[in-house]
Amino acid sequence: TEELKEYFSQFGSVQRCQLPFDRDTGFHRRYCWIKFSTPEEVQNVLQKDSHILEGSKLTLRQQTRRRRSQRKNQS
């Protein structure tokens, strides 16, 4: 998590970095969420062609925000 936070901080202020782990295997699930302070910082990250961290190429996608009412309706 610290390596991810450090890497992405070059693009802006990282508010949160979540890297979920699988309880059964103990390994991370090969995805994470990075939250930036502003939408401009998100665009800074997305404008770079490729991201490589510790020899692995990262695939980035911007998550659209959902309202709480939308989350409840999907349950």
Short mmCIF file of N, CA, C and O in Angstrom, two decimals:
data_model
loop_
_atom_site.label_atom_id
_atom_site.label_comp_id
_atom_site.label_asym_id
_atom_site.label_seq_id
_atom_site.Cartn_x
_atom_site.Cartn_y
_atom_site.Cartn_z
N THR A 1 0.82 -1.19 0.00
CA THR A 1 0.00 0.00 0.00
C THR A 1 0.87 1.26 0.00
O THR A 1 0.58 2.19 -0.73
N GLU A 2 1.92 1.27 0.78
CA GLU A 2 2.80 2.45 0.83
C GLU A 2 3.46 2.70 -0.52
O GLU A 2 3.62 3.86 -0.92
N GLU A 3 3.86 1.64 -1.22
CA GLU A 3 4.48 1.81 -2.53
C GLU A 3 3.49 2.42 -3.52
O GLU A 3 3.85 3.29 -4.31
N LEU A 4 2.24 1.97 -3.46
CA LEU A 4 1.21 2.53 -4.33
C LEU A 4 0.97 4.00 -4.01
O LEU A 4 0.91 4.85 -4.91
N LYS A 5 0.85 4.31 -2.74
CA LYS A 5 0.61 5.68 -2.31
C LYS A 5 1.76 6.59 -2.74
O LYS A 5 1.55 7.69 -3.24
N GLU A 6 2.98 6.12 -2.55
CA GLU A 6 4.15 6.89 -2.93
C GLU A 6 4.20 7.12 -4.44
O GLU A 6 4.45 8.23 -4.91
N TYR A 7 3.93 6.08 -5.22
CA TYR A 7 3.95 6.20 -6.67
C TYR A 7 2.91 7.21 -7.16
O TYR A 7 3.21 8.10 -7.94
N PHE A 8 1.67 7.07 -6.69
CA PHE A 8 0.60 7.92 -7.19
C PHE A 8 0.64 9.34 -6.63
O PHE A 8 0.02 10.24 -7.19
N SER A 9 1.41 9.57 -5.58
CA SER A 9 1.51 10.92 -5.03
C SER A 9 2.23 11.87 -5.98
O SER A 9 2.12 13.09 -5.83
N GLN A 10 2.94 11.34 -6.97
CA GLN A 10 3.58 12.22 -7.96
C GLN A 10 2.55 12.92 -8.84
O GLN A 10 2.84 13.92 -9.49
N PHE A 11 1.31 12.42 -8.85
CA PHE A 11 0.26 13.00 -9.66
C PHE A 11 -0.67 13.92 -8.87
O PHE A 11 -1.48 14.62 -9.45
N GLY A 12 -0.59 13.87 -7.56
CA GLY A 12 -1.43 14.71 -6.72
C GLY A 12 -1.50 14.17 -5.31
O GLY A 12 -0.81 13.21 -4.95
N SER A 13 -2.37 14.75 -4.53
CA SER A 13 -2.52 14.37 -3.13
C SER A 13 -3.40 13.13 -3.00
O SER A 13 -4.59 13.17 -3.32
N VAL A 14 -2.82 12.04 -2.53
CA VAL A 14 -3.56 10.78 -2.36
C VAL A 14 -4.26 10.83 -1.00
O VAL A 14 -3.61 10.87 0.04
N GLN A 15 -5.58 10.81 -1.01
CA GLN A 15 -6.34 10.83 0.23
C GLN A 15 -6.47 9.44 0.83
O GLN A 15 -6.45 9.27 2.04
N ARG A 16 -6.64 8.44 -0.03
CA ARG A 16 -6.84 7.08 0.48
C ARG A 16 -6.32 6.08 -0.54
O ARG A 16 -6.44 6.28 -1.74
N CYS A 17 -5.77 5.00 -0.04
CA CYS A 17 -5.29 3.91 -0.89
C CYS A 17 -5.76 2.60 -0.24
O CYS A 17 -5.36 2.29 0.87
N GLN A 18 -6.62 1.88 -0.93
CA GLN A 18 -7.14 0.61 -0.40
C GLN A 18 -6.70 -0.53 -1.30
O GLN A 18 -6.95 -0.51 -2.50
N LEU A 19 -6.06 -1.51 -0.71
CA LEU A 19 -5.60 -2.69 -1.43
C LEU A 19 -6.19 -3.92 -0.72
O LEU A 19 -5.66 -4.37 0.29
N PRO A 20 -7.31 -4.44 -1.22
CA PRO A 20 -7.96 -5.55 -0.53
C PRO A 20 -7.19 -6.87 -0.67
O PRO A 20 -6.57 -7.12 -1.70
N PHE A 21 -7.24 -7.65 0.38
CA PHE A 21 -6.59 -8.96 0.40
C PHE A 21 -7.64 -10.06 0.47
O PHE A 21 -8.70 -9.89 1.06
N ASP A 22 -7.30 -11.20 -0.10
CA ASP A 22 -8.16 -12.38 -0.04
C ASP A 22 -7.90 -13.06 1.31
O ASP A 22 -6.77 -13.39 1.64
N ARG A 23 -8.94 -13.27 2.08
CA ARG A 23 -8.78 -13.87 3.41
C ARG A 23 -8.27 -15.31 3.35
O ARG A 23 -7.54 -15.75 4.23
N ASP A 24 -8.65 -16.03 2.31
CA ASP A 24 -8.25 -17.44 2.20
C ASP A 24 -6.78 -17.60 1.81
O ASP A 24 -6.07 -18.42 2.38
N THR A 25 -6.32 -16.82 0.82
CA THR A 25 -4.96 -16.99 0.32
C THR A 25 -3.95 -16.06 0.99
O THR A 25 -2.77 -16.35 1.00
N GLY A 26 -4.43 -14.92 1.51
CA GLY A 26 -3.52 -13.95 2.09
C GLY A 26 -2.88 -13.03 1.07
O GLY A 26 -2.12 -12.13 1.43
N PHE A 27 -3.15 -13.25 -0.20
CA PHE A 27 -2.60 -12.41 -1.26
C PHE A 27 -3.59 -11.30 -1.60
O PHE A 27 -4.79 -11.45 -1.40
N HIS A 28 -3.04 -10.19 -2.16
CA HIS A 28 -3.96 -9.12 -2.55
C HIS A 28 -4.72 -9.55 -3.80
O HIS A 28 -4.32 -10.46 -4.52
N ARG A 29 -5.84 -8.92 -4.03
CA ARG A 29 -6.77 -9.34 -5.08
C ARG A 29 -6.46 -8.75 -6.45
O ARG A 29 -7.28 -8.82 -7.35
N ARG A 30 -5.30 -8.16 -6.61
CA ARG A 30 -4.83 -7.62 -7.89
C ARG A 30 -5.59 -6.39 -8.36
O ARG A 30 -5.64 -6.10 -9.55
N TYR A 31 -6.21 -5.67 -7.44
CA TYR A 31 -6.80 -4.37 -7.74
C TYR A 31 -6.75 -3.52 -6.49
O TYR A 31 -6.55 -4.03 -5.39
N CYS A 32 -6.90 -2.23 -6.69
CA CYS A 32 -6.94 -1.32 -5.54
C CYS A 32 -7.71 -0.07 -5.92
O CYS A 32 -8.04 0.15 -7.07
N TRP A 33 -8.01 0.72 -4.91
CA TRP A 33 -8.68 2.01 -5.11
C TRP A 33 -7.75 3.09 -4.60
O TRP A 33 -7.22 3.00 -3.49
N ILE A 34 -7.59 4.13 -5.43
CA ILE A 34 -6.81 5.30 -5.05
C ILE A 34 -7.75 6.49 -5.10
O ILE A 34 -8.41 6.71 -6.12
N LYS A 35 -7.82 7.24 -4.02
CA LYS A 35 -8.67 8.43 -3.99
C LYS A 35 -7.78 9.66 -3.93
O LYS A 35 -6.93 9.78 -3.06
N PHE A 36 -8.00 10.57 -4.90
CA PHE A 36 -7.26 11.83 -4.96
C PHE A 36 -8.12 12.96 -4.41
O PHE A 36 -9.33 12.85 -4.31
N SER A 37 -7.47 14.08 -4.12
CA SER A 37 -8.16 15.23 -3.56
C SER A 37 -9.05 15.94 -4.57
O SER A 37 -10.10 16.45 -4.21
N THR A 38 -8.61 15.98 -5.84
CA THR A 38 -9.37 16.72 -6.84
C THR A 38 -9.53 15.91 -8.13
O THR A 38 -8.71 15.04 -8.42
N PRO A 39 -10.55 16.22 -8.92
CA PRO A 39 -10.71 15.56 -10.22
C PRO A 39 -9.54 15.85 -11.17
O PRO A 39 -9.20 15.01 -12.00
N GLU A 40 -8.92 17.00 -11.04
CA GLU A 40 -7.76 17.33 -11.88
C GLU A 40 -6.61 16.37 -11.64
O GLU A 40 -5.91 15.98 -12.58
N GLU A 41 -6.43 15.97 -10.40
CA GLU A 41 -5.36 15.01 -10.08
C GLU A 41 -5.64 13.65 -10.70
O GLU A 41 -4.73 12.98 -11.18
N VAL A 42 -6.90 13.28 -10.74
CA VAL A 42 -7.29 12.02 -11.39
C VAL A 42 -6.95 12.10 -12.87
O VAL A 42 -6.39 11.16 -13.45
N GLN A 43 -7.25 13.22 -13.49
CA GLN A 43 -6.94 13.40 -14.91
C GLN A 43 -5.44 13.36 -15.16
O GLN A 43 -5.00 12.83 -16.19
N ASN A 44 -4.63 13.89 -14.23
CA ASN A 44 -3.17 13.81 -14.36
C ASN A 44 -2.72 12.36 -14.47
O ASN A 44 -1.85 12.02 -15.27
N VAL A 45 -3.29 11.50 -13.66
CA VAL A 45 -2.92 10.09 -13.66
C VAL A 45 -3.36 9.42 -14.97
O VAL A 45 -2.60 8.67 -15.59
N LEU A 46 -4.57 9.71 -15.40
CA LEU A 46 -5.12 9.06 -16.58
C LEU A 46 -4.44 9.51 -17.87
O LEU A 46 -4.47 8.78 -18.87
N GLN A 47 -3.82 10.68 -17.87
CA GLN A 47 -3.17 11.20 -19.08
C GLN A 47 -1.87 10.48 -19.39
O GLN A 47 -1.45 10.44 -20.54
N LYS A 48 -1.24 9.89 -18.40
CA LYS A 48 0.01 9.16 -18.63
C LYS A 48 -0.30 7.85 -19.34
O LYS A 48 -1.24 7.14 -18.98
N ASP A 49 0.50 7.53 -20.37
CA ASP A 49 0.23 6.35 -21.19
C ASP A 49 0.30 5.03 -20.43
O ASP A 49 -0.57 4.19 -20.56
N SER A 50 1.36 4.84 -19.66
CA SER A 50 1.48 3.57 -18.94
C SER A 50 2.05 3.83 -17.54
O SER A 50 2.80 4.76 -17.32
N HIS A 51 1.67 2.94 -16.65
CA HIS A 51 2.14 3.00 -15.27
C HIS A 51 2.74 1.64 -14.94
O HIS A 51 2.07 0.61 -15.09
N ILE A 52 3.99 1.65 -14.47
CA ILE A 52 4.67 0.41 -14.10
C ILE A 52 5.18 0.57 -12.68
O ILE A 52 5.87 1.54 -12.35
N LEU A 53 4.80 -0.37 -11.82
CA LEU A 53 5.21 -0.35 -10.43
C LEU A 53 5.77 -1.71 -10.06
O LEU A 53 5.09 -2.73 -10.24
N GLU A 54 7.01 -1.71 -9.60
CA GLU A 54 7.70 -2.95 -9.22
C GLU A 54 7.64 -4.00 -10.32
O GLU A 54 7.39 -5.18 -10.08
N GLY A 55 7.82 -3.57 -11.56
CA GLY A 55 7.86 -4.48 -12.70
C GLY A 55 6.51 -4.90 -13.25
O GLY A 55 6.45 -5.64 -14.22
N SER A 56 5.44 -4.44 -12.66
CA SER A 56 4.09 -4.80 -13.13
C SER A 56 3.42 -3.60 -13.77
O SER A 56 3.45 -2.49 -13.23
N LYS A 57 2.83 -3.84 -14.95
CA LYS A 57 2.09 -2.78 -15.62
C LYS A 57 0.72 -2.66 -14.98
O LYS A 57 0.01 -3.64 -14.79
N LEU A 58 0.35 -1.43 -14.63
CA LEU A 58 -0.93 -1.18 -13.98
C LEU A 58 -1.96 -0.73 -15.01
O LEU A 58 -1.65 0.05 -15.90
N THR A 59 -3.16 -1.21 -14.89
CA THR A 59 -4.28 -0.79 -15.72
C THR A 59 -5.17 0.09 -14.88
O THR A 59 -5.60 -0.31 -13.80
N LEU A 60 -5.44 1.29 -15.36
CA LEU A 60 -6.21 2.26 -14.58
C LEU A 60 -7.59 2.47 -15.19
O LEU A 60 -7.75 2.50 -16.40
N ARG A 61 -8.55 2.61 -14.32
CA ARG A 61 -9.91 2.96 -14.72
C ARG A 61 -10.45 3.96 -13.71
O ARG A 61 -10.23 3.81 -12.51
N GLN A 62 -11.19 4.92 -14.23
CA GLN A 62 -11.81 5.89 -13.34
C GLN A 62 -13.17 5.36 -12.91
O GLN A 62 -13.98 4.96 -13.74
N GLN A 63 -13.39 5.33 -11.62
CA GLN A 63 -14.67 4.87 -11.10
C GLN A 63 -15.61 6.05 -10.98
O GLN A 63 -15.24 7.10 -10.45
N THR A 64 -16.81 5.88 -11.49
CA THR A 64 -17.78 6.95 -11.36
C THR A 64 -18.44 6.82 -10.00
O THR A 64 -18.66 5.72 -9.49
N ARG A 65 -18.76 7.95 -9.42
CA ARG A 65 -19.39 7.95 -8.10
C ARG A 65 -20.84 7.52 -8.22
O ARG A 65 -21.54 7.89 -9.15
N ARG A 66 -21.27 6.74 -7.25
CA ARG A 66 -22.68 6.36 -7.17
C ARG A 66 -23.26 6.93 -5.90
O ARG A 66 -22.60 6.95 -4.87
N ARG A 67 -24.47 7.35 -6.01
CA ARG A 67 -25.15 7.86 -4.82
C ARG A 67 -25.51 6.71 -3.91
O ARG A 67 -25.68 5.57 -4.35
N ARG A 68 -25.67 7.00 -2.64
CA ARG A 68 -26.04 5.95 -1.68
C ARG A 68 -27.35 5.30 -2.06
O ARG A 68 -27.54 4.11 -1.90
N SER A 69 -28.30 6.09 -2.58
CA SER A 69 -29.60 5.53 -2.97
C SER A 69 -29.42 4.51 -4.09
O SER A 69 -30.13 3.52 -4.15
N GLN A 70 -28.46 4.73 -5.01
CA GLN A 70 -28.22 3.78 -6.08
C GLN A 70 -27.62 2.48 -5.52
O GLN A 70 -27.96 1.41 -5.96
N ARG A 71 -26.74 2.59 -4.53
CA ARG A 71 -26.14 1.40 -3.93
C ARG A 71 -27.20 0.55 -3.24
O ARG A 71 -27.21 -0.66 -3.33
N LYS A 72 -28.14 1.19 -2.51
CA LYS A 72 -29.18 0.47 -1.79
C LYS A 72 -30.11 -0.24 -2.77
O LYS A 72 -30.56 -1.35 -2.50
N ASN A 73 -30.39 0.40 -3.92
CA ASN A 73 -31.30 -0.21 -4.89
C ASN A 73 -30.69 -1.44 -5.54
O ASN A 73 -31.41 -2.30 -6.01
N GLN A 74 -29.36 -1.54 -5.58
CA GLN A 74 -28.71 -2.68 -6.19
C GLN A 74 -28.63 -3.87 -5.26
O GLN A 74 -28.35 -4.96 -5.67
N SER A 75 -28.87 -3.68 -3.98
CA SER A 75 -28.76 -4.78 -3.01
C SER A 75 -29.96 -5.69 -3.06
O SER A 75 -31.03 -5.35 -3.39
#
